[in-house]
Structure formats: C-alpha cells, structure tokens
C-alpha cells in the first residue's frame, strides 16, 4: 500500500501532504493528511514562470493540493489537518485552502470535509499574520461546528484537539484505510514538550546558551535572534521558540516487508534540539523510531543549526533528508547553512538515495543553502545563498538561485519533492522525484 508524501515549495514556509493508497497502484488515494500550509516569503517554481503576483505561489500550491483531494476515493476529504504549531509560516495559507472567501457572500466557505484537526498552542495563537491570510484561523478551532458552513455541504466532523505529548507513539486512525498489521500507519511521537521538561532538556538548553555571543546566537533557533535591531536578550525565551519546541512531530510507517520491517518517515515541523533531546532520551532503547527497512527525515526547522543534532540523526539513521527552505534572512544570515547540511549528511545512513529524474526536466535539482566563509557565493553582503549539484542525500525545496536579468536581484526557484514509500505495493522500496 503506497503512501505519497509531497513536500511543497512554499518559499520560507512549510506544507506537506500525505496521500494513502489502498493498493499497489498509486492512482487514487483513499485517505489524506495535510501537515501545515504557510509561508512568509515567496519564491518562484522551477516548473513554472516567474512570480507575477504576490499570491501566485500560494495559488499554485492550493491548486496542486486541491487536485489531489478531488481525486480521492471520497473526494474533497481531509482525514487529518495537522497544525503543527502557531508560526504563521506554517499556517498562513490554511484558511485560503480549506475555506476560501466566497466572492458573492464575502464569507469563508468550507470546500473540504475535515474529519480531524490536531494542533498545539491555543486557538488564540493562530491569528497573527501581516497579510491577513491567517486571521480568523482561531475561529475554525473555536467555532468548528459552524465555521464555513454558509452555503457549504462540508463540515469539520469532530472537535479540534489540542495535542499533548503521548506516552507512546499515538496512532492516528485513517477512515479510508483498512486497519490491520499490513497497512501503513501514522503516529504522533511528540507534542507540547514544554509540559514534560526534564533535567536533561534543561541541561541541553544551558549548553546552547553558553560561550561567546556569536556561538550562542548561532546555536539558537531563529525565534531567539534579535530581529530588526531588537535589544532582546539572546537567551530570553520567546513565544515563537516555545511554539517550535512544542510542535507536533509525526512518524509515518510503511507496510511491513516479508521480515516484518517497515519503512519510516519522520516529519519534524520546527522541532529543534530540546525536542530532539527528549525523543532521543525517550526512544534510545526502543525500536519505535529506529531504522528498519529504510528511513527518511523531514529536517526540523528548515535546516537551522538548532535542529538535526548528531544524536537525533544517528538514532533514526535516515537515508534521505528533505528540507523546506527559502531565502529569508534571520538576524543577518539564513537557513540552511552548508556546514550544517554537510554535518547532517555525514551522520545519515549510507549510501545516498537515488533520485528519479523528472522526464519534463532531466536536470537534477541543485541544493541551495547559505554560503559560509570560503564559499563561492551569489549576491552581496556577508551571507547569501549559493547552489550546487548537491550534497548527497539532501533535498531542498529551494534549489536554484540564479541572478535575475538585471543582475541585481537573485531569482530563487524551487521544486516540490515527491517521496513515495512502498510504490507498486512493494514494502521497503521508494521513489523519490521532483516536480
């Protein structure tokens, strides 16, 4: 039973769609899970033209997702909407996707039935957005029985659930998928870590905030960076960094092979070192997260230096690394940086996975990342992106940064990455490509 994971190019943001298929022919899905949908800085798409309007990137992604959902066996149904945490680069486009504004009534109208919603934080946390796309998402969580019902046959079927940390991996049942030992599984493995802080996690935080000011800043997530000349202390906790720590982390398992081993995909949203420390301590002696037939990691926090620590990467031992990345700078630099990508790649399973070329464009995507001292970099200033044919086993949604025709501004482009586990119904196999 194949499962397709689509990691969309949304610039500086995050959006992942899982489509579950009932047989070996991955032509019509029987269940779907949407994990976040947002961005705070747009970028072009390699397969399309330049960005014509501010909304063109979100419109492309929404159209792609809508095509998948219309083709389901039960059309226009989302089994689970996962709002991993209240950062607008993860939720900004959700409303425009699931409940666009009706041009006649000027009211939002559901275009999908949403069977389940899981989120972290509080409903009131899902209101901040500079362009207005996400305002009112809190109403979907609070007024779920009436939200978007005006003129729509679709509903939010069950009350949204604020996800707490499960004691063991929490299975999310999928209505369209037959239950049983031979079917794929989706689990919550972490959420709301701050409610379960331990001495070990406090010690990890202390390690991150010692040493020189530069070392402290480089080790912290972008929520800690003093943006726009802010005088905020580097080690002062912020709502954004707390939300990152508390985000929902998922594990997808494929069907078991003849030896009972399953392929695994770990989806980490904006999880960083504190979350990873918790998971390593919790699962280091258990087989739940460890590699069996194959392993894949959706790299945490867009590849920042505060994520994908060596103990965490070695625990899950991934074949391939997928990074949702854009060109926005944080505190004068940006993510991911080459040195950190190379470190993660060094810690992952060998050899690197095979990428199936896209017939429409045989040129393999390039890995794009922030340059460091000694790199041949593009643009001006101390920190700008470079791109190259790749770091083995790393797949960034941003993958080609060419100078624009004027020669003054970069022209960032990206691909959607498509990872299908158990394609053609063969457990333990995969297909990795880009569109």
Tab-separated table of C-alpha atoms in Angstrom:
chain	number	residue	atom	x	y	z
A	1	UNK	CA	0.000	0.000	0.000
A	2	UNK	CA	1.899	3.070	-1.195
A	3	UNK	CA	1.979	6.409	0.597
A	4	UNK	CA	2.998	9.562	-1.251
A	5	UNK	CA	4.494	12.450	0.720
A	6	UNK	CA	4.597	15.752	-1.171
A	7	UNK	CA	6.887	18.425	0.248
A	8	UNK	CA	5.719	21.619	-1.436
A	9	UNK	CA	7.909	24.509	-2.480
A	10	UNK	CA	6.397	27.322	-0.403
A	11	UNK	CA	9.429	29.564	-0.030
A	12	UNK	CA	10.163	30.350	3.615
A	13	UNK	CA	7.429	28.137	4.990
A	14	UNK	CA	6.169	24.587	5.257
A	15	UNK	CA	3.489	22.422	3.672
A	16	UNK	CA	3.349	18.624	3.408
A	17	UNK	CA	0.576	16.428	2.038
A	18	UNK	CA	0.296	12.665	2.634
A	19	UNK	CA	-1.845	10.563	0.277
A	20	UNK	CA	-2.533	6.925	1.225
A	21	UNK	CA	-3.376	4.392	-1.474
A	22	UNK	CA	-5.282	1.151	-0.883
A	23	UNK	CA	-3.428	-0.988	-3.421
A	24	UNK	CA	-0.212	-1.108	-5.382
A	25	UNK	CA	-1.492	1.311	-7.988
A	26	UNK	CA	-0.903	4.799	-6.646
A	27	UNK	CA	-3.607	6.328	-8.841
A	28	UNK	CA	-6.467	7.100	-6.442
A	29	UNK	CA	-5.971	7.859	-2.778
A	30	UNK	CA	-8.197	6.584	-0.002
A	31	UNK	CA	-7.002	8.891	2.804
A	32	UNK	CA	-5.195	12.210	3.133
A	33	UNK	CA	-3.316	14.161	5.803
A	34	UNK	CA	-2.342	17.823	5.429
A	35	UNK	CA	0.522	18.958	7.639
A	36	UNK	CA	0.700	22.757	7.752
A	37	UNK	CA	0.360	25.153	4.847
A	38	UNK	CA	2.052	28.529	5.082
A	39	UNK	CA	4.851	30.846	4.060
A	40	UNK	CA	6.283	34.236	4.967
A	41	UNK	CA	8.456	34.786	1.886
A	42	UNK	CA	7.525	33.580	-1.570
A	43	UNK	CA	9.785	32.219	-4.295
A	44	UNK	CA	9.372	31.016	-7.863
A	45	UNK	CA	8.847	27.473	-9.057
A	46	UNK	CA	11.259	25.760	-11.432
A	47	UNK	CA	8.420	24.165	-13.337
A	48	UNK	CA	6.553	27.456	-13.817
A	49	UNK	CA	7.194	31.041	-14.789
A	50	UNK	CA	8.366	33.937	-12.656
A	51	UNK	CA	6.212	35.157	-9.810
A	52	UNK	CA	3.699	37.527	-11.379
A	53	UNK	CA	1.791	38.453	-8.227
A	54	UNK	CA	2.222	38.158	-4.503
A	55	UNK	CA	-0.398	35.419	-4.396
A	56	UNK	CA	0.855	33.302	-7.275
A	57	UNK	CA	2.904	30.929	-5.106
A	58	UNK	CA	0.053	30.212	-2.691
A	59	UNK	CA	-2.361	29.824	-5.615
A	60	UNK	CA	-0.076	27.223	-7.233
A	61	UNK	CA	0.210	25.185	-4.029
A	62	UNK	CA	-3.511	25.407	-3.278
A	63	UNK	CA	-4.332	24.277	-6.831
A	64	UNK	CA	-1.954	21.298	-6.524
A	65	UNK	CA	-3.403	20.186	-3.184
A	66	UNK	CA	-6.949	20.648	-4.456
A	67	UNK	CA	-6.162	18.336	-7.378
A	68	UNK	CA	-5.041	15.570	-5.024
A	69	UNK	CA	-8.083	15.953	-2.754
A	70	UNK	CA	-10.569	15.959	-5.626
A	71	UNK	CA	-9.109	12.662	-6.869
A	72	UNK	CA	-9.621	10.784	-3.591
A	73	UNK	CA	-11.987	7.825	-3.435
A	74	UNK	CA	-14.046	10.000	-1.099
A	75	UNK	CA	-13.410	13.314	-2.840
A	76	UNK	CA	-12.708	16.570	-1.031
A	77	UNK	CA	-11.956	14.978	2.329
A	78	UNK	CA	-9.049	15.599	4.691
A	79	UNK	CA	-8.687	12.857	7.288
A	80	UNK	CA	-6.370	14.927	9.459
A	81	UNK	CA	-5.421	18.582	9.336
A	82	UNK	CA	-2.261	18.894	11.427
A	83	UNK	CA	-1.430	22.410	12.627
A	84	UNK	CA	1.996	21.598	13.995
A	85	UNK	CA	2.384	24.896	15.872
A	86	UNK	CA	1.285	28.542	15.671
A	87	UNK	CA	4.015	30.017	13.455
A	88	UNK	CA	2.485	31.868	10.515
A	89	UNK	CA	4.964	30.341	8.048
A	90	UNK	CA	3.241	27.045	8.850
A	91	UNK	CA	-0.449	28.103	8.942
A	92	UNK	CA	-0.759	31.232	6.813
A	93	UNK	CA	-2.439	29.604	3.785
A	94	UNK	CA	-4.615	27.070	5.611
A	95	UNK	CA	-7.807	29.121	5.509
A	96	UNK	CA	-7.407	30.074	1.868
A	97	UNK	CA	-7.042	26.380	1.078
A	98	UNK	CA	-9.784	24.778	3.166
A	99	UNK	CA	-12.286	27.663	3.374
A	100	UNK	CA	-11.740	30.362	0.745
A	101	UNK	CA	-13.824	33.526	0.789
A	102	UNK	CA	-16.941	33.239	-1.357
A	103	UNK	CA	-16.922	36.126	-3.821
A	104	UNK	CA	-20.699	36.616	-3.550
A	105	UNK	CA	-21.248	36.395	0.206
A	106	UNK	CA	-17.767	37.602	1.268
A	107	UNK	CA	-17.788	34.790	3.819
A	108	UNK	CA	-15.490	31.810	4.151
A	109	UNK	CA	-16.987	28.567	2.887
A	110	UNK	CA	-15.579	25.093	3.501
A	111	UNK	CA	-14.645	23.243	0.330
A	112	UNK	CA	-13.484	20.081	2.099
A	113	UNK	CA	-14.796	17.887	4.870
A	114	UNK	CA	-12.197	17.816	7.631
A	115	UNK	CA	-12.561	14.726	9.758
A	116	UNK	CA	-9.990	15.588	12.435
A	117	UNK	CA	-7.840	18.569	13.458
A	118	UNK	CA	-4.826	18.325	15.758
A	119	UNK	CA	-2.940	21.432	16.893
A	120	UNK	CA	-0.597	22.757	19.588
A	121	UNK	CA	-0.773	26.044	21.440
A	122	UNK	CA	-4.100	27.808	21.958
A	123	UNK	CA	-6.674	28.811	19.330
A	124	UNK	CA	-5.909	32.474	20.021
A	125	UNK	CA	-2.301	31.881	18.931
A	126	UNK	CA	-3.441	31.335	15.315
A	127	UNK	CA	-4.283	34.949	14.487
A	128	UNK	CA	-1.008	36.716	13.699
A	129	UNK	CA	-0.440	37.396	10.017
A	130	UNK	CA	0.816	40.516	8.295
A	131	UNK	CA	-1.171	39.948	5.086
A	132	UNK	CA	-4.415	38.763	6.633
A	133	UNK	CA	-4.481	35.254	5.127
A	134	UNK	CA	-4.426	33.578	8.531
A	135	UNK	CA	-6.649	35.913	10.537
A	136	UNK	CA	-9.622	34.029	11.833
A	137	UNK	CA	-7.978	30.604	11.827
A	138	UNK	CA	-8.643	30.680	15.566
A	139	UNK	CA	-12.359	30.792	14.712
A	140	UNK	CA	-12.046	27.492	12.869
A	141	UNK	CA	-10.658	25.923	16.048
A	142	UNK	CA	-13.164	27.512	18.442
A	143	UNK	CA	-16.339	27.649	16.328
A	144	UNK	CA	-15.774	24.418	14.472
A	145	UNK	CA	-19.462	23.371	14.364
A	146	UNK	CA	-20.473	26.429	12.347
A	147	UNK	CA	-17.225	27.516	10.676
A	148	UNK	CA	-17.512	27.820	6.885
A	149	UNK	CA	-20.934	26.178	6.781
A	150	UNK	CA	-22.721	29.035	4.998
A	151	UNK	CA	-23.591	27.573	1.596
A	152	UNK	CA	-21.309	24.543	2.025
A	153	UNK	CA	-22.163	20.857	2.327
A	154	UNK	CA	-18.818	20.191	4.028
A	155	UNK	CA	-18.164	20.120	7.754
A	156	UNK	CA	-15.490	19.873	10.388
A	157	UNK	CA	-16.630	16.491	11.650
A	158	UNK	CA	-15.075	16.399	15.120
A	159	UNK	CA	-13.932	18.921	17.689
A	160	UNK	CA	-10.314	20.056	17.136
A	161	UNK	CA	-7.920	18.517	19.653
A	162	UNK	CA	-5.010	20.293	21.319
A	163	UNK	CA	-2.334	17.614	21.086
A	164	UNK	CA	-0.460	16.667	24.253
A	165	UNK	CA	2.645	14.519	24.489
A	166	UNK	CA	1.686	10.853	24.061
A	167	UNK	CA	3.248	8.344	26.463
A	168	UNK	CA	3.929	6.070	23.480
A	169	UNK	CA	3.542	6.712	19.731
A	170	UNK	CA	-0.112	7.685	19.243
A	171	UNK	CA	-1.789	6.047	16.253
A	172	UNK	CA	-3.969	8.330	14.113
A	173	UNK	CA	-6.651	6.090	12.568
A	174	UNK	CA	-7.477	6.785	8.920
A	175	UNK	CA	-11.089	6.093	7.961
A	176	UNK	CA	-10.405	5.225	4.336
A	177	UNK	CA	-7.542	2.847	5.071
A	178	UNK	CA	-8.221	-0.737	6.140
A	179	UNK	CA	-6.994	-1.349	9.668
A	180	UNK	CA	-4.613	-4.224	10.237
A	181	UNK	CA	-0.995	-5.272	10.695
A	182	UNK	CA	-0.141	-4.972	6.993
A	183	UNK	CA	-1.271	-1.367	6.408
A	184	UNK	CA	0.720	1.893	6.680
A	185	UNK	CA	0.471	3.742	9.987
A	186	UNK	CA	0.725	7.377	11.086
A	187	UNK	CA	1.718	8.254	14.645
A	188	UNK	CA	2.192	11.350	16.795
A	189	UNK	CA	5.538	10.914	18.562
A	190	UNK	CA	5.952	14.355	20.118
A	191	UNK	CA	3.893	17.423	21.011
A	192	UNK	CA	3.921	20.036	23.777
A	193	UNK	CA	7.389	19.070	25.004
A	194	UNK	CA	7.444	22.020	27.420
A	195	UNK	CA	4.840	20.259	29.554
A	196	UNK	CA	7.217	17.329	30.041
A	197	UNK	CA	10.519	19.141	30.589
A	198	UNK	CA	13.191	17.111	32.326
A	199	UNK	CA	16.536	17.874	33.866
A	200	UNK	CA	18.169	16.625	30.677
A	201	UNK	CA	16.303	19.115	28.488
A	202	UNK	CA	17.120	21.985	30.840
A	203	UNK	CA	20.785	20.986	30.692
A	204	UNK	CA	20.597	20.944	26.890
A	205	UNK	CA	19.227	24.477	26.893
A	206	UNK	CA	22.073	25.573	29.163
A	207	UNK	CA	24.578	24.065	26.722
A	208	UNK	CA	23.095	26.081	23.884
A	209	UNK	CA	23.373	29.400	25.710
A	210	UNK	CA	26.973	29.293	26.896
A	211	UNK	CA	30.115	30.583	25.265
A	212	UNK	CA	30.622	33.682	23.138
A	213	UNK	CA	27.707	35.826	21.988
A	214	UNK	CA	28.199	34.650	18.391
A	215	UNK	CA	28.310	30.996	19.422
A	216	UNK	CA	25.151	31.458	21.466
A	217	UNK	CA	23.328	33.097	18.586
A	218	UNK	CA	24.414	30.529	16.010
A	219	UNK	CA	23.185	27.713	18.244
A	220	UNK	CA	19.731	29.191	18.771
A	221	UNK	CA	16.591	28.851	16.637
A	222	UNK	CA	15.559	31.895	14.631
A	223	UNK	CA	12.909	32.727	17.239
A	224	UNK	CA	15.747	33.753	19.549
A	225	UNK	CA	17.518	36.028	17.086
A	226	UNK	CA	17.260	39.778	17.795
A	227	UNK	CA	15.432	40.843	14.643
A	228	UNK	CA	15.270	44.359	13.271
A	229	UNK	CA	17.669	45.823	15.785
A	230	UNK	CA	15.758	44.438	18.754
A	231	UNK	CA	17.589	44.549	22.077
A	232	UNK	CA	16.017	41.286	23.211
A	233	UNK	CA	18.481	39.067	25.064
A	234	UNK	CA	19.690	36.115	23.040
A	235	UNK	CA	18.765	33.611	25.723
A	236	UNK	CA	15.368	35.086	26.561
A	237	UNK	CA	12.554	32.654	25.702
A	238	UNK	CA	10.047	33.808	23.088
A	239	UNK	CA	6.605	32.626	22.106
A	240	UNK	CA	7.961	31.553	18.715
A	241	UNK	CA	10.806	29.453	20.091
A	242	UNK	CA	8.423	27.874	22.604
A	243	UNK	CA	5.987	27.027	19.812
A	244	UNK	CA	8.809	25.392	17.845
A	245	UNK	CA	9.736	23.206	20.815
A	246	UNK	CA	6.110	22.202	21.349
A	247	UNK	CA	5.320	21.393	17.705
A	248	UNK	CA	3.713	18.148	16.597
A	249	UNK	CA	6.207	15.574	15.313
A	250	UNK	CA	4.834	12.664	13.269
A	251	UNK	CA	6.112	9.273	12.186
A	252	UNK	CA	4.792	7.596	9.048
A	253	UNK	CA	5.376	3.843	8.757
A	254	UNK	CA	5.006	1.918	5.522
A	255	UNK	CA	3.643	-1.593	5.160
A	256	UNK	CA	5.820	-4.383	6.631
A	257	UNK	CA	8.076	-6.375	4.312
A	258	UNK	CA	8.469	-10.176	4.447
A	259	UNK	CA	10.645	-9.803	7.576
A	260	UNK	CA	8.124	-7.541	9.292
A	261	UNK	CA	10.278	-4.426	8.847
A	262	UNK	CA	8.715	-1.099	7.927
A	263	UNK	CA	9.997	1.988	6.167
A	264	UNK	CA	9.721	5.170	8.265
A	265	UNK	CA	9.349	8.882	7.542
A	266	UNK	CA	9.880	11.309	10.444
A	267	UNK	CA	8.124	14.667	9.979
A	268	UNK	CA	9.543	17.195	12.438
A	269	UNK	CA	7.981	20.601	11.571
A	270	UNK	CA	10.053	23.193	13.511
A	271	UNK	CA	11.375	20.835	16.183
A	272	UNK	CA	14.838	21.712	17.455
A	273	UNK	CA	17.408	20.460	19.904
A	274	UNK	CA	15.216	20.411	23.001
A	275	UNK	CA	12.558	18.305	21.275
A	276	UNK	CA	15.195	16.024	19.785
A	277	UNK	CA	16.866	15.593	23.203
A	278	UNK	CA	13.537	14.487	24.624
A	279	UNK	CA	12.920	11.990	21.828
A	280	UNK	CA	16.447	10.561	21.989
A	281	UNK	CA	16.149	10.085	25.756
A	282	UNK	CA	12.688	8.556	25.382
A	283	UNK	CA	13.386	6.185	22.457
A	284	UNK	CA	17.108	5.394	22.536
A	285	UNK	CA	16.424	1.919	23.954
A	286	UNK	CA	13.212	1.292	21.990
A	287	UNK	CA	12.877	0.190	18.355
A	288	UNK	CA	9.960	2.536	17.569
A	289	UNK	CA	11.899	5.266	15.736
A	290	UNK	CA	14.959	3.321	14.652
A	291	UNK	CA	15.673	2.393	11.073
A	292	UNK	CA	14.242	-0.887	9.792
A	293	UNK	CA	13.634	-1.198	6.040
A	294	UNK	CA	14.501	2.423	5.271
A	295	UNK	CA	14.256	5.821	6.909
A	296	UNK	CA	13.595	9.418	5.847
A	297	UNK	CA	13.852	12.676	7.790
A	298	UNK	CA	11.942	15.877	7.101
A	299	UNK	CA	14.658	18.073	8.617
A	300	UNK	CA	13.482	20.200	11.542
A	301	UNK	CA	13.183	23.971	11.499
A	302	UNK	CA	14.096	24.410	7.822
A	303	UNK	CA	17.606	23.082	8.426
A	304	UNK	CA	18.639	25.553	11.125
A	305	UNK	CA	21.714	24.853	13.240
A	306	UNK	CA	19.431	24.236	16.213
A	307	UNK	CA	17.908	21.151	14.598
A	308	UNK	CA	19.031	17.722	13.420
A	309	UNK	CA	21.614	17.173	16.123
A	310	UNK	CA	24.002	14.239	15.721
A	311	UNK	CA	22.368	12.035	18.423
A	312	UNK	CA	18.949	12.521	16.835
A	313	UNK	CA	20.086	11.828	13.273
A	314	UNK	CA	22.041	8.773	14.375
A	315	UNK	CA	19.017	7.432	16.268
A	316	UNK	CA	16.761	7.388	13.199
A	317	UNK	CA	19.605	6.825	10.688
A	318	UNK	CA	17.814	8.338	7.668
A	319	UNK	CA	18.588	7.510	4.058
A	320	UNK	CA	17.425	10.873	2.774
A	321	UNK	CA	16.955	14.376	4.188
A	322	UNK	CA	14.217	16.711	2.976
A	323	UNK	CA	14.395	20.437	3.773
A	324	UNK	CA	11.700	23.081	3.300
A	325	UNK	CA	13.784	26.196	2.695
A	326	UNK	CA	13.578	29.757	1.413
A	327	UNK	CA	15.680	32.896	1.131
A	328	UNK	CA	14.529	34.910	4.122
A	329	UNK	CA	17.357	36.032	6.379
A	330	UNK	CA	17.182	35.934	10.162
A	331	UNK	CA	19.429	38.278	12.086
A	332	UNK	CA	21.751	38.810	9.114
A	333	UNK	CA	22.071	35.217	7.992
A	334	UNK	CA	19.754	32.464	6.895
A	335	UNK	CA	18.999	28.761	6.936
A	336	UNK	CA	20.087	26.185	5.996
A	337	UNK	CA	23.838	26.750	6.059
A	338	UNK	CA	26.168	24.498	4.137
A	339	UNK	CA	28.215	23.380	7.135
A	340	UNK	CA	25.141	22.137	8.977
A	341	UNK	CA	23.715	20.354	5.933
A	342	UNK	CA	27.056	18.636	5.411
A	343	UNK	CA	27.163	17.594	9.070
A	344	UNK	CA	23.672	16.093	8.877
A	345	UNK	CA	24.567	14.315	5.646
A	346	UNK	CA	27.693	12.898	7.269
A	347	UNK	CA	25.576	11.475	10.108
A	348	UNK	CA	22.901	9.881	7.914
A	349	UNK	CA	22.710	6.341	6.531
A	350	UNK	CA	24.910	5.474	3.559
A	351	UNK	CA	24.728	5.262	0.579
A	352	UNK	CA	22.657	8.236	-0.576
A	353	UNK	CA	19.193	7.538	-2.020
A	354	UNK	CA	18.573	7.584	-5.747
A	355	UNK	CA	16.633	10.486	-7.240
A	356	UNK	CA	14.447	9.583	-10.229
A	357	UNK	CA	14.826	12.342	-12.846
A	358	UNK	CA	11.726	14.249	-13.833
A	359	UNK	CA	11.056	13.448	-17.528
A	360	UNK	CA	9.991	17.054	-18.068
A	361	UNK	CA	13.354	18.325	-16.820
A	362	UNK	CA	16.243	15.900	-16.743
A	363	UNK	CA	18.482	18.334	-14.876
A	364	UNK	CA	18.652	17.162	-11.281
A	365	UNK	CA	17.721	19.847	-8.746
A	366	UNK	CA	20.558	21.709	-7.119
A	367	UNK	CA	20.899	22.047	-3.353
A	368	UNK	CA	20.643	25.679	-2.241
A	369	UNK	CA	21.950	26.923	1.087
A	370	UNK	CA	23.571	29.873	2.795
A	371	UNK	CA	27.203	30.353	1.934
A	372	UNK	CA	29.939	30.484	4.523
A	373	UNK	CA	33.483	31.766	4.598
A	374	UNK	CA	35.404	30.379	1.641
A	375	UNK	CA	32.319	29.545	-0.421
A	376	UNK	CA	31.755	30.977	-3.870
A	377	UNK	CA	28.549	32.823	-3.080
A	378	UNK	CA	25.928	34.764	-5.024
A	379	UNK	CA	24.764	38.268	-4.196
A	380	UNK	CA	26.327	40.899	-1.995
A	381	UNK	CA	26.943	41.074	1.721
A	382	UNK	CA	28.358	38.506	4.126
A	383	UNK	CA	25.618	35.857	3.892
A	384	UNK	CA	23.931	34.871	0.635
A	385	UNK	CA	22.834	31.680	-0.997
A	386	UNK	CA	24.903	29.530	-3.256
A	387	UNK	CA	23.729	26.446	-5.076
A	388	UNK	CA	25.434	23.383	-6.438
A	389	UNK	CA	24.618	19.982	-7.856
A	390	UNK	CA	24.166	18.775	-4.351
A	391	UNK	CA	25.030	17.391	-1.002
A	392	UNK	CA	24.392	13.654	-1.342
A	393	UNK	CA	21.114	12.607	0.214
A	394	UNK	CA	19.866	16.174	0.808
A	395	UNK	CA	16.769	17.521	-0.984
A	396	UNK	CA	15.975	21.230	-0.505
A	397	UNK	CA	12.751	22.744	-1.855
A	398	UNK	CA	14.825	25.802	-2.735
A	399	UNK	CA	17.350	24.506	-5.219
A	400	UNK	CA	18.286	27.077	-7.806
A	401	UNK	CA	19.193	30.712	-7.159
A	402	UNK	CA	20.103	32.479	-10.378
A	403	UNK	CA	20.807	36.148	-10.885
A	404	UNK	CA	17.848	37.978	-12.371
A	405	UNK	CA	18.080	39.629	-15.786
A	406	UNK	CA	19.047	42.919	-14.134
A	407	UNK	CA	21.946	41.212	-12.410
A	408	UNK	CA	20.977	42.945	-9.180
A	409	UNK	CA	18.490	40.623	-7.514
A	410	UNK	CA	18.562	36.835	-7.173
A	411	UNK	CA	15.764	34.834	-8.756
A	412	UNK	CA	15.077	31.968	-6.316
A	413	UNK	CA	13.298	28.884	-7.650
A	414	UNK	CA	12.254	25.580	-6.175
A	415	UNK	CA	10.711	22.157	-6.784
A	416	UNK	CA	8.092	20.120	-4.973
A	417	UNK	CA	9.694	16.898	-3.737
A	418	UNK	CA	7.646	13.704	-4.045
A	419	UNK	CA	8.602	10.732	-1.885
A	420	UNK	CA	6.516	7.573	-2.373
A	421	UNK	CA	7.215	4.739	0.025
A	422	UNK	CA	6.267	1.199	-0.995
A	423	UNK	CA	5.406	2.191	-4.591
A	424	UNK	CA	3.659	-0.500	-6.628
A	425	UNK	CA	2.758	-2.133	-3.322
A	426	UNK	CA	6.289	-3.397	-2.673
A	427	UNK	CA	7.229	-2.792	1.008
A	428	UNK	CA	10.683	-1.377	1.686
A	429	UNK	CA	11.074	0.328	-1.701
A	430	UNK	CA	10.763	4.016	-2.572
A	431	UNK	CA	10.503	6.504	-5.400
A	432	UNK	CA	11.992	9.981	-4.926
A	433	UNK	CA	11.499	12.659	-7.571
A	434	UNK	CA	10.706	16.348	-8.066
A	435	UNK	CA	8.063	18.304	-9.988
